[in-house]
Coordinates of C-alpha atoms in Angstrom, one line a residue:
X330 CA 84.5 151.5 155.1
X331 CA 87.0 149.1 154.3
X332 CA 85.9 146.6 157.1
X333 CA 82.5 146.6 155.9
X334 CA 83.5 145.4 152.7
X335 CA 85.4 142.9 153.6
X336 CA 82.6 142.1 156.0
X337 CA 80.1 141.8 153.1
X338 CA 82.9 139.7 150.9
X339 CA 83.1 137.2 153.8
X340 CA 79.4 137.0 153.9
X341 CA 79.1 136.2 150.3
X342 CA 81.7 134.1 150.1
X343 CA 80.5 131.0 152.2
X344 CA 77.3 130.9 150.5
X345 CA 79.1 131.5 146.7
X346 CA 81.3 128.5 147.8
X347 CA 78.2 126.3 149.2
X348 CA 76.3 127.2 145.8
X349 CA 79.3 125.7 143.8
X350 CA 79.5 122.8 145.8
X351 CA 75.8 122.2 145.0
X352 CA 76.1 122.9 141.6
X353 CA 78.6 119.8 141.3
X354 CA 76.3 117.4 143.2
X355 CA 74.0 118.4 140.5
X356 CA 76.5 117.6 137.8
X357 CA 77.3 114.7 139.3
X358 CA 73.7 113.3 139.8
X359 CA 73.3 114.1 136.3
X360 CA 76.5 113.1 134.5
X361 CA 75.0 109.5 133.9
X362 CA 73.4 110.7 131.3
X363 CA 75.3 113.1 129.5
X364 CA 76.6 110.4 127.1
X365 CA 73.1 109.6 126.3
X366 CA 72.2 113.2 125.8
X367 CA 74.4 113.6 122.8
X368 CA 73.3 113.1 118.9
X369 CA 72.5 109.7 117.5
X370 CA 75.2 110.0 114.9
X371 CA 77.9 110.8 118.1
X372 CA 76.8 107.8 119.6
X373 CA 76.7 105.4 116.9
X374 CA 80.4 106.8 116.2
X375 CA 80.9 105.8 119.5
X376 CA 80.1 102.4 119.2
X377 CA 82.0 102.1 116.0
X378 CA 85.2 101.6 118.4
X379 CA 83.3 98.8 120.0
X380 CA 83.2 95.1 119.1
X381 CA 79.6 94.1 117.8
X382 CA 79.2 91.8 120.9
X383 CA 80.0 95.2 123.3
X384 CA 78.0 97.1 121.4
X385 CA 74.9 95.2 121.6
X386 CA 75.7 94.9 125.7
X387 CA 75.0 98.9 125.5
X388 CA 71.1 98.2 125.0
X389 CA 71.2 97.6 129.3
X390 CA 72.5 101.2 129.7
X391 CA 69.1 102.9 128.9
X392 CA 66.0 103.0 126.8
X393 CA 67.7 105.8 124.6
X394 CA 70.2 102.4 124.2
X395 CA 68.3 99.6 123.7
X396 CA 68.0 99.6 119.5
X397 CA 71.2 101.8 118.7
X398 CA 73.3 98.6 118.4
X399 CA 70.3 97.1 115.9
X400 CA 72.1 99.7 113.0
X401 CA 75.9 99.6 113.3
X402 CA 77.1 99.4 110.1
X403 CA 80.0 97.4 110.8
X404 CA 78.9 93.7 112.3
X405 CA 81.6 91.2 113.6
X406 CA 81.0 88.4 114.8
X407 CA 83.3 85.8 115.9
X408 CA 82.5 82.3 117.9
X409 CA 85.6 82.2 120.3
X410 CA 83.4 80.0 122.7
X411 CA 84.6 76.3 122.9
X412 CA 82.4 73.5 122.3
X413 CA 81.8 72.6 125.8
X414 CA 81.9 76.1 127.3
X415 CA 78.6 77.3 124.9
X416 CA 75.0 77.8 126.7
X417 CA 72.8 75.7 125.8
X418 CA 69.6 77.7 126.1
X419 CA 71.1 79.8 122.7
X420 CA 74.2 78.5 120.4
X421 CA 76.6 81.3 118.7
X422 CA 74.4 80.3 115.5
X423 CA 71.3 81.4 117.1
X424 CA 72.3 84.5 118.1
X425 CA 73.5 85.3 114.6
X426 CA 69.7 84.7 113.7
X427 CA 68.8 86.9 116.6
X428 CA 71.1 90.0 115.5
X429 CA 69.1 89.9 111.9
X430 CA 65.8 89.9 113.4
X431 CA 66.7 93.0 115.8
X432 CA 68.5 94.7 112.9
X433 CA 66.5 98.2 111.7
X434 CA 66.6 99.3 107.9
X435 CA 69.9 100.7 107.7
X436 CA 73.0 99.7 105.1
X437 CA 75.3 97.5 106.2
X438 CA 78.7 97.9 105.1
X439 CA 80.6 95.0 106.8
X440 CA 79.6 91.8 107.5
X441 CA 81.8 88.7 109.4
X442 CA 80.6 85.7 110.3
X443 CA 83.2 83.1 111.7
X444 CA 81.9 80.3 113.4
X445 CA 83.8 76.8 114.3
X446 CA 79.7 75.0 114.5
X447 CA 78.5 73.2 111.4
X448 CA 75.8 75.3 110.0
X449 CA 73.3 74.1 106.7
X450 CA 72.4 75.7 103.7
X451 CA 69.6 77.3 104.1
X452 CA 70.6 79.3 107.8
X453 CA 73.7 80.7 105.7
X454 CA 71.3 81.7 102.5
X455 CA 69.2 83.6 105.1
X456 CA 72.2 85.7 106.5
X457 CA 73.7 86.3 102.9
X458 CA 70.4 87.3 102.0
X459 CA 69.1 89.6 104.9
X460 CA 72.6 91.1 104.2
X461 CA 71.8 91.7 100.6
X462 CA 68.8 93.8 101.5
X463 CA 71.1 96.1 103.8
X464 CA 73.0 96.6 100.8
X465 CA 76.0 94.8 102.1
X466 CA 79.5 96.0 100.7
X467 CA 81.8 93.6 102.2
X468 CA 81.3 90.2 103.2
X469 CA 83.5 87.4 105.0
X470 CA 82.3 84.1 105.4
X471 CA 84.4 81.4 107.4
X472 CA 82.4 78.7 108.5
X473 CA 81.7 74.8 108.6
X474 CA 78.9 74.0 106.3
X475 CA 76.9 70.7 107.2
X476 CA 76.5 69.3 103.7
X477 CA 77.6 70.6 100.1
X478 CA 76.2 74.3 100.3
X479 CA 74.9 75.7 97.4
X480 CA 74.8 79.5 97.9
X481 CA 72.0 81.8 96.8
X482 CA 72.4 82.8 92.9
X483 CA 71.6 86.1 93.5
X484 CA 74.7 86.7 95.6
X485 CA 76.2 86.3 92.2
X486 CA 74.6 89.4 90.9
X487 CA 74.9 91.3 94.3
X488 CA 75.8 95.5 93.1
X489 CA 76.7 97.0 96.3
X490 CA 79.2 94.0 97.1
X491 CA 83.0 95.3 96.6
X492 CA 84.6 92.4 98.8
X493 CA 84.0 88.8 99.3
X494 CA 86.0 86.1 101.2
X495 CA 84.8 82.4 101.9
X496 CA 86.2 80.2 103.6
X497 CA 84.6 76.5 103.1
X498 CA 86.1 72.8 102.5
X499 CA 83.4 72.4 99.9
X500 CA 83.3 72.8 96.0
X501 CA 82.2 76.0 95.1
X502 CA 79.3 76.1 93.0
X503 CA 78.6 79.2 90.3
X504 CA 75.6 79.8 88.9
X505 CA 75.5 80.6 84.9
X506 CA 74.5 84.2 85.7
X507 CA 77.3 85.7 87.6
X508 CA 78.1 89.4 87.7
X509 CA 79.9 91.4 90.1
X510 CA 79.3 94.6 88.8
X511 CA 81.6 96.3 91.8
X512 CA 83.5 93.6 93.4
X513 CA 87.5 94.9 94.1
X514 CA 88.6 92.0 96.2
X515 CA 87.7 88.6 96.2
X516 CA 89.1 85.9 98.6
X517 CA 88.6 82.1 98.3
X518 CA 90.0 79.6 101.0
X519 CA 89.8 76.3 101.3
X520 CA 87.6 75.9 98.4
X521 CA 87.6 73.2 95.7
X522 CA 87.3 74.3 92.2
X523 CA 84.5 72.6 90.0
X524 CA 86.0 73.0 86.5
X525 CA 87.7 74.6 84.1
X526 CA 84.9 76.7 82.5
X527 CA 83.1 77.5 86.2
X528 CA 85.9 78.8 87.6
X529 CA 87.4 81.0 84.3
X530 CA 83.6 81.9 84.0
X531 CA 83.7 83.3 88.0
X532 CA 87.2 85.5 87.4
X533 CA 86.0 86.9 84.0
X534 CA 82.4 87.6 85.7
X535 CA 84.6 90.5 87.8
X536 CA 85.2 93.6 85.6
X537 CA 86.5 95.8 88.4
X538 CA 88.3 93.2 90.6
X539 CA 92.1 94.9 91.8
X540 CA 92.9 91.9 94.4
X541 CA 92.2 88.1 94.3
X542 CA 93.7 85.8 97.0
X543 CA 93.6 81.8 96.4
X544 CA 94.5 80.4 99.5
X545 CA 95.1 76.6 99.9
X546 CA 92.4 76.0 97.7
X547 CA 91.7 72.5 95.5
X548 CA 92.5 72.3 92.0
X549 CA 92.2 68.4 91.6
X550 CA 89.1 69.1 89.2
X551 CA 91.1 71.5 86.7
X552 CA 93.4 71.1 84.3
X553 CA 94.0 75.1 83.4
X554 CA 93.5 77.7 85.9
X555 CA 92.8 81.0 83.6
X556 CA 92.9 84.1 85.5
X557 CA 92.7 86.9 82.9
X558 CA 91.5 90.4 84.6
X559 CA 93.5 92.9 83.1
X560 CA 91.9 95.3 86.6
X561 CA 93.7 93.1 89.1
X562 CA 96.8 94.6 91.1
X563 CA 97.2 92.0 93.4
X564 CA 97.1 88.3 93.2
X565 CA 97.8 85.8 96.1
X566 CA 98.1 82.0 95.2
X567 CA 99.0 80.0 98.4
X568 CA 98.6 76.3 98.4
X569 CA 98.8 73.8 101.6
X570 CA 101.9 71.9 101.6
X571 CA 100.3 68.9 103.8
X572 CA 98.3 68.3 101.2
X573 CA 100.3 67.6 98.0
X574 CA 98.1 65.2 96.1
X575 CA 95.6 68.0 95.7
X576 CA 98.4 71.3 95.1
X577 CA 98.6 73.6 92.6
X578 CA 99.3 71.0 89.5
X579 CA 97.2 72.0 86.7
X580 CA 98.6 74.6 84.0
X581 CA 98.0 78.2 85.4
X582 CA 97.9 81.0 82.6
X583 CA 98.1 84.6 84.2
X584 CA 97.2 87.6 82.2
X585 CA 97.5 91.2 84.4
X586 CA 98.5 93.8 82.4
X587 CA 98.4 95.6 85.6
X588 CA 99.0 93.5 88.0
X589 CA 101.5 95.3 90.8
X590 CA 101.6 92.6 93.8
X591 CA 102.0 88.7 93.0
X592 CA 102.5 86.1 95.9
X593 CA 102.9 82.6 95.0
X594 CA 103.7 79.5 97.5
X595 CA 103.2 76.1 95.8
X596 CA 105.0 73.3 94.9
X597 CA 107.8 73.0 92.7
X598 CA 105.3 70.8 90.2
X599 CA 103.8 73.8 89.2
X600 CA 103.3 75.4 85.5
X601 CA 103.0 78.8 85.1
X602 CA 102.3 80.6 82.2
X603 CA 102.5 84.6 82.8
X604 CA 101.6 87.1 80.4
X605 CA 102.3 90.4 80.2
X606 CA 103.4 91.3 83.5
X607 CA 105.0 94.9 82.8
X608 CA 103.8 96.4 85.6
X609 CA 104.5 94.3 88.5
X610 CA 106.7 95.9 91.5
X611 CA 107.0 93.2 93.7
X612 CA 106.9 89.6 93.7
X613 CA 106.9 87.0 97.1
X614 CA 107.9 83.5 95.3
X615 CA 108.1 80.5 97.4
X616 CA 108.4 76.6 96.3
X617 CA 108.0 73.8 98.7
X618 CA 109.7 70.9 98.3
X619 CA 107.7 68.0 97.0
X620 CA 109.7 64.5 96.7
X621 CA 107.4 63.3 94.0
X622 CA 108.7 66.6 91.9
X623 CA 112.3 64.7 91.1
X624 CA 111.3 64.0 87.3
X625 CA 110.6 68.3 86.7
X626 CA 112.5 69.2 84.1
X627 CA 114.8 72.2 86.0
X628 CA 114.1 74.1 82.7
X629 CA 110.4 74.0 83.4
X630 CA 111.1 75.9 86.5
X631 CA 113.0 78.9 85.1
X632 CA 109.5 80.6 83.8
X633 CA 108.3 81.6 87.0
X634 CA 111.4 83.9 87.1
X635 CA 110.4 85.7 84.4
X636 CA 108.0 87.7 86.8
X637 CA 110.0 89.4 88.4
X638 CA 110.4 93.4 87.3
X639 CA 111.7 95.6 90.6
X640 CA 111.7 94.1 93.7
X641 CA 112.1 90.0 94.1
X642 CA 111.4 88.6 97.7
X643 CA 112.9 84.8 96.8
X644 CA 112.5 81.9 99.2
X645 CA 112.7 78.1 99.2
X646 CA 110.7 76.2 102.0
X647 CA 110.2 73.5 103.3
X648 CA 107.8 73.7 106.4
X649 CA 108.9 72.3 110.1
X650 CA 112.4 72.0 108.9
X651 CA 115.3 74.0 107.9
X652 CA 115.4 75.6 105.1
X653 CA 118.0 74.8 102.6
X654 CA 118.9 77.0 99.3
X655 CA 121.3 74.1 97.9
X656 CA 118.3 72.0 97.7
X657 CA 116.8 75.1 94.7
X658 CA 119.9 76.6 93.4
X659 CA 122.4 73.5 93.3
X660 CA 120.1 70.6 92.3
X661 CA 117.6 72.5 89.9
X662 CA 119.1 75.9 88.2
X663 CA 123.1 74.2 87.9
X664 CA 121.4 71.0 85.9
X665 CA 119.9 73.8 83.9
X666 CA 122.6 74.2 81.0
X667 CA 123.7 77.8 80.2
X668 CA 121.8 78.6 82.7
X669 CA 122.9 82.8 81.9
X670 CA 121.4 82.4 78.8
X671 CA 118.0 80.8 79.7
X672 CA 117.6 83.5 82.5
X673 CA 115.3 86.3 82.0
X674 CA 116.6 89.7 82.6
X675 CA 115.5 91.4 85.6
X676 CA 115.8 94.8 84.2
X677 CA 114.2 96.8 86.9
X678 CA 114.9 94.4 89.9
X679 CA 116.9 96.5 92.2
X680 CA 116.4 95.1 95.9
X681 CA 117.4 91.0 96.0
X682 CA 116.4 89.3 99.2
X683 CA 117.7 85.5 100.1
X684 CA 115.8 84.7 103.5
X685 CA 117.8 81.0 104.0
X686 CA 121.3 80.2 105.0
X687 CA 123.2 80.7 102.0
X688 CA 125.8 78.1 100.7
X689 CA 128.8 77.9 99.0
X690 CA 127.9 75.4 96.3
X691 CA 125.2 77.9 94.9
X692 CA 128.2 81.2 94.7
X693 CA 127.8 80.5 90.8
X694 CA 124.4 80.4 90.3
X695 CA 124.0 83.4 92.4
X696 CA 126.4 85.3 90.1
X697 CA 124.8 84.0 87.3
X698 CA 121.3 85.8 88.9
X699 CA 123.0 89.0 89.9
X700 CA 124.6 89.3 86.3
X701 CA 121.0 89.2 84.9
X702 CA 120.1 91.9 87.4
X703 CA 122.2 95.0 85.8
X704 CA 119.9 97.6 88.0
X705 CA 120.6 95.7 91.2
X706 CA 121.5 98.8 94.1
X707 CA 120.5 96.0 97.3
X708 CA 121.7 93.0 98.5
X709 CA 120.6 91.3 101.6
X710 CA 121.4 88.1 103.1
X711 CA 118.1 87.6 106.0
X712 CA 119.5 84.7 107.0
X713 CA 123.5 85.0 106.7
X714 CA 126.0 82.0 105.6
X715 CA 126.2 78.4 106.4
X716 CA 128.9 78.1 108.8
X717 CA 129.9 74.8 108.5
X718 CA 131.1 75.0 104.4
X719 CA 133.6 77.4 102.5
X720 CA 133.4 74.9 99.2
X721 CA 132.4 77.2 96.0
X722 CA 133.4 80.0 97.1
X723 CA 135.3 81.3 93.6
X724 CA 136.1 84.4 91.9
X725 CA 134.3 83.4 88.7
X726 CA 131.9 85.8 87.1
X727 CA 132.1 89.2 88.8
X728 CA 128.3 90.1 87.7
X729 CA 127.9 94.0 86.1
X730 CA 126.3 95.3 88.7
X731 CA 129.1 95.4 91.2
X732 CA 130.5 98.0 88.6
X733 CA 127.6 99.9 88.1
X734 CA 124.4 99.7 90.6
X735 CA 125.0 97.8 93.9
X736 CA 125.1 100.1 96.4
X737 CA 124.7 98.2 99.7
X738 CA 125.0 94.8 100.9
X739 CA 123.6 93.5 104.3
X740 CA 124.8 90.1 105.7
X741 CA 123.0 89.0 109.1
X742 CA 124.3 86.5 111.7
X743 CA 127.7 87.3 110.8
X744 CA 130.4 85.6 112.7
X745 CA 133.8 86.0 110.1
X746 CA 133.9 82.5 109.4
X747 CA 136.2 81.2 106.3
X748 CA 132.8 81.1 104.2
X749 CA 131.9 84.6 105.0
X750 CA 135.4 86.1 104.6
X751 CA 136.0 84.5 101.2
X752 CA 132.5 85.8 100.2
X753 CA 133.2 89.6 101.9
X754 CA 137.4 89.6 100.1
X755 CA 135.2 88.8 97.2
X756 CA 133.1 91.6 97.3
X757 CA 135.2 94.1 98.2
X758 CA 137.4 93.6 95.6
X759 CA 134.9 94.1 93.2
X760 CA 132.1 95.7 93.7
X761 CA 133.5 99.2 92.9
X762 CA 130.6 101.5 94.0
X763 CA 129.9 99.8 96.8
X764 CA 128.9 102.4 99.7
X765 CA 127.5 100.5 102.7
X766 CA 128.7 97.0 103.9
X767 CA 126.4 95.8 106.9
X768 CA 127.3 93.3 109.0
X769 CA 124.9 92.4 111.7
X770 CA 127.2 90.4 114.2
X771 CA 127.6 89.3 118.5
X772 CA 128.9 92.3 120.6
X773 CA 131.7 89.6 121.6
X774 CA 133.1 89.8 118.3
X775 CA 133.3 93.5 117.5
X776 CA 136.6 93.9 118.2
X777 CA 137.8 90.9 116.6
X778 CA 135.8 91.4 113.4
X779 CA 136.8 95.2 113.4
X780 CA 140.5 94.5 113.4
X781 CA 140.4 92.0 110.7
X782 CA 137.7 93.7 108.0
X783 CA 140.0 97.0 108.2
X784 CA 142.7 95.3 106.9
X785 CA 140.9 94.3 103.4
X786 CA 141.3 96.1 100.6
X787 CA 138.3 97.6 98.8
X788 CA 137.3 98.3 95.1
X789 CA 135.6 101.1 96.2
X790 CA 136.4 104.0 98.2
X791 CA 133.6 105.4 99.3
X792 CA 132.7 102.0 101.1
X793 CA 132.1 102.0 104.5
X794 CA 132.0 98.4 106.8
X795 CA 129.1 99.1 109.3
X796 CA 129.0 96.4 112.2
X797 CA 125.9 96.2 113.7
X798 CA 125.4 94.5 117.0
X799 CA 122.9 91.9 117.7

């Protein structure tokens, strides 16, 4: 009885086993279309992770493929195609023309265009507006118009756009009716400002707007740049330093009751006016270097301080060279008598940053900036000491927040130098609730440094030297 079973299992086994195998040709034969198979909103999820130039290769794959590209939501497209290397039977411009005309009714939400060809007028209009009827919610222009463009008026009126960015090296022209109803963020490069009343009339035309960017823009045509939106949160004002004669030079009046982020590289020839700032957190301030800004009056300079409110990211640059804090602190803010007293105080500032080499000659003015920061917990010096001078270094003013706040200080590129070790005996003899010293500094000189920062005495008892190896 036994044997005949197992008899009867052998005999079903090889055909079981030969039925499997067939069953996985069949899968196999088949599996090229299993993708296809699935629901239309899978796939178009699918192609979300593609590029728009992949995704519109996927209409070769099958019939069920031809159109899905024609109603992505999200279209990209970037010319990355050299001059010489394009086809000539269709340029990167005409098949931007061609994507439109294949497009199906569906919204679009983002639209890029970025293109290195000179385009005219009226093939940019036709974009913007076929985008328009899609009910576009972002677009980002960055392209070489032929001739002055003059873009359709009613992108001005658009309500489903929340972000625009243009990039062109032309004078940007708004119409009288402008209204973003819904626009958040708004992004201008390269662009050259008509006038005074235009450009005040564009900012004030954006009830909702939280982030506006300027970004080596032109402001030869305007004498005050007035950006009053009391919705914006963060506001970017970068101008080119190769091109000086046209910089930031007009009066610039800010009002931002709730402005949180504010970013601003220009010139040292510029004049702000900032009003009510009392919720900013964080401020990125850098000045270039301008040889025809030797007449500024260093008092003139002191109001862009007055920004500041908790975190202050402070640089000095000059571009292609090294950067240099005794060109700021020594020749502007010590010409600036009682300099303490003209100082705003930072009453919330409580993370200070210096991202140069840091000199002796400016010790005092850098006191005179920690004593009007009485919340101060961080310290950091990005870029360590100069090396090569231990001038300046004095006791002077020991500023309040050694006594009270300062927490942590963090020195890079430290090598225990005269400079450095006047600056550090300084420190540690004052700054009395001091918890973390960190000194970033070669392996080679561990033990050296070790041996010699132990012997110091400290303020503070809790304070612990950290070296921290390259």
């Amino acid at each position: 009885m036994g044997e005949r079973k197992r008899q009867r299992d052998d005999s079903v086994h090889p055909q079981s086993s030969k039925n499997i195998e067939l069953s996985e040709e069949q899968n196999v034969g088949e599996g090229n279309d299993i993708i296809s198979n699935l629901p239309g909103n899978v796939l178009h999820h699918i192609l979300s992770f593609l590029s728009t130039k992949d995704a519109i290769r996927t209409s070769v794959l099958s019939t069920k493929w031809e159109y899905l590209w024609t109603s992505i939501s999200e279209i990209d497209l970037h010319d990355t195609s050299p001059q010489t290397s394009r086809k000539v039977d269709m340029s990167f411009l005409d098949f931007v023309d061609r994507v439109f005309h294949f497009r199906d009714a569906s919204d679009i939400k983002r639209l890029t265009i970025k293109s290195s060809e000179v385009v005219n007028s009226s093939r940019v209009n036709s974009w913007i507006s076929a985008s328009m009827r899609h009910n576009i919610e972002e677009l980002n222009l960055s392209l070489h118009w032929k001739a002055q463009p003059v873009l359709p008026c009613h992108l001005f009126t658009c309500q489903s756009l929340v972000a625009l960015k243009l990039y062109m090296n032309w004078s940007l022209k708004v119409p009288s009716l402008t209204h973003f109803s819904n626009l958040k963020t708004l992004e201008l490069s390269h662009v050259t400002f008509s006038d005074d009343n235009s450009t005040q009339h564009l900012f004030s035309s954006c009830p909702v707007l939280q982030e506006l960017a300027l970004v080596k823009c032109g402001w030869k045509n305007l004498k005050t740049l007035m950006i009053c939106i009391p919705t914006l949160k963060r506001l970017t004002i970068e101008d080119e330093y190769l091109w000086m004669q046209d910089a930031l030079s007009c009066v610039t009046k800010i009002y931002a009751a709730n402005l949180i982020h504010l970013c601003c590289i220009s010139s040292l020839v510029v004049d702000f006016c900032l009003y009510d700032l009392s919720s900013l957190v964080d401020a990125s301030i850098g000045l270039y270097y301008n040889p025809s800004a030797e007449d500024v009056t260093p008092q003139e300079k002191l109001e862009l301080f007055s920004v500041v409110n908790c975190i202050l990211i402070m640089f000095v640059a000059r571009p292609y060279n090294s950067t240099n804090l005794l060109f700021f602190c020594a020749k502007y803010l010590t010409q600036v008598e009682n300099l303490l007293d003209r100082l705003p105080t930072f009453y919330n500032l409580t993370h200070f940053e210096l991202n140069l080499e840091f000199y002796g000659l400016c010790f005092g003015d850098l006191m005179v900036l920690l004593e009007k920061s009485p919340k101060l917990e961080f310290l950091n010096f990005e870029k360590g000491f100069d090396h090569g001078n231990k001038d300046g270094y004095t006791s002077g003013r020991v500023p309040s927040c050694f006594k009270s706040s300062l927490k942590t200080v963090r020195i890079a590129d430290f090598e225990g130098d005269d400079a450095e070790m006047l600056f550090i005996m300084f420190l540690l003899r004052n700054a009395t609730v001091l918890e973390r010293l960190m000194l970033c500094c070669d392996p080679r000189d561990q033990q050296k440094l070790s041996s010699r920062l132990n012997e110091l005495s400290r303020g503070s008892k809790s304070c612990v030297i950290e070296l921290i190896l390259n």
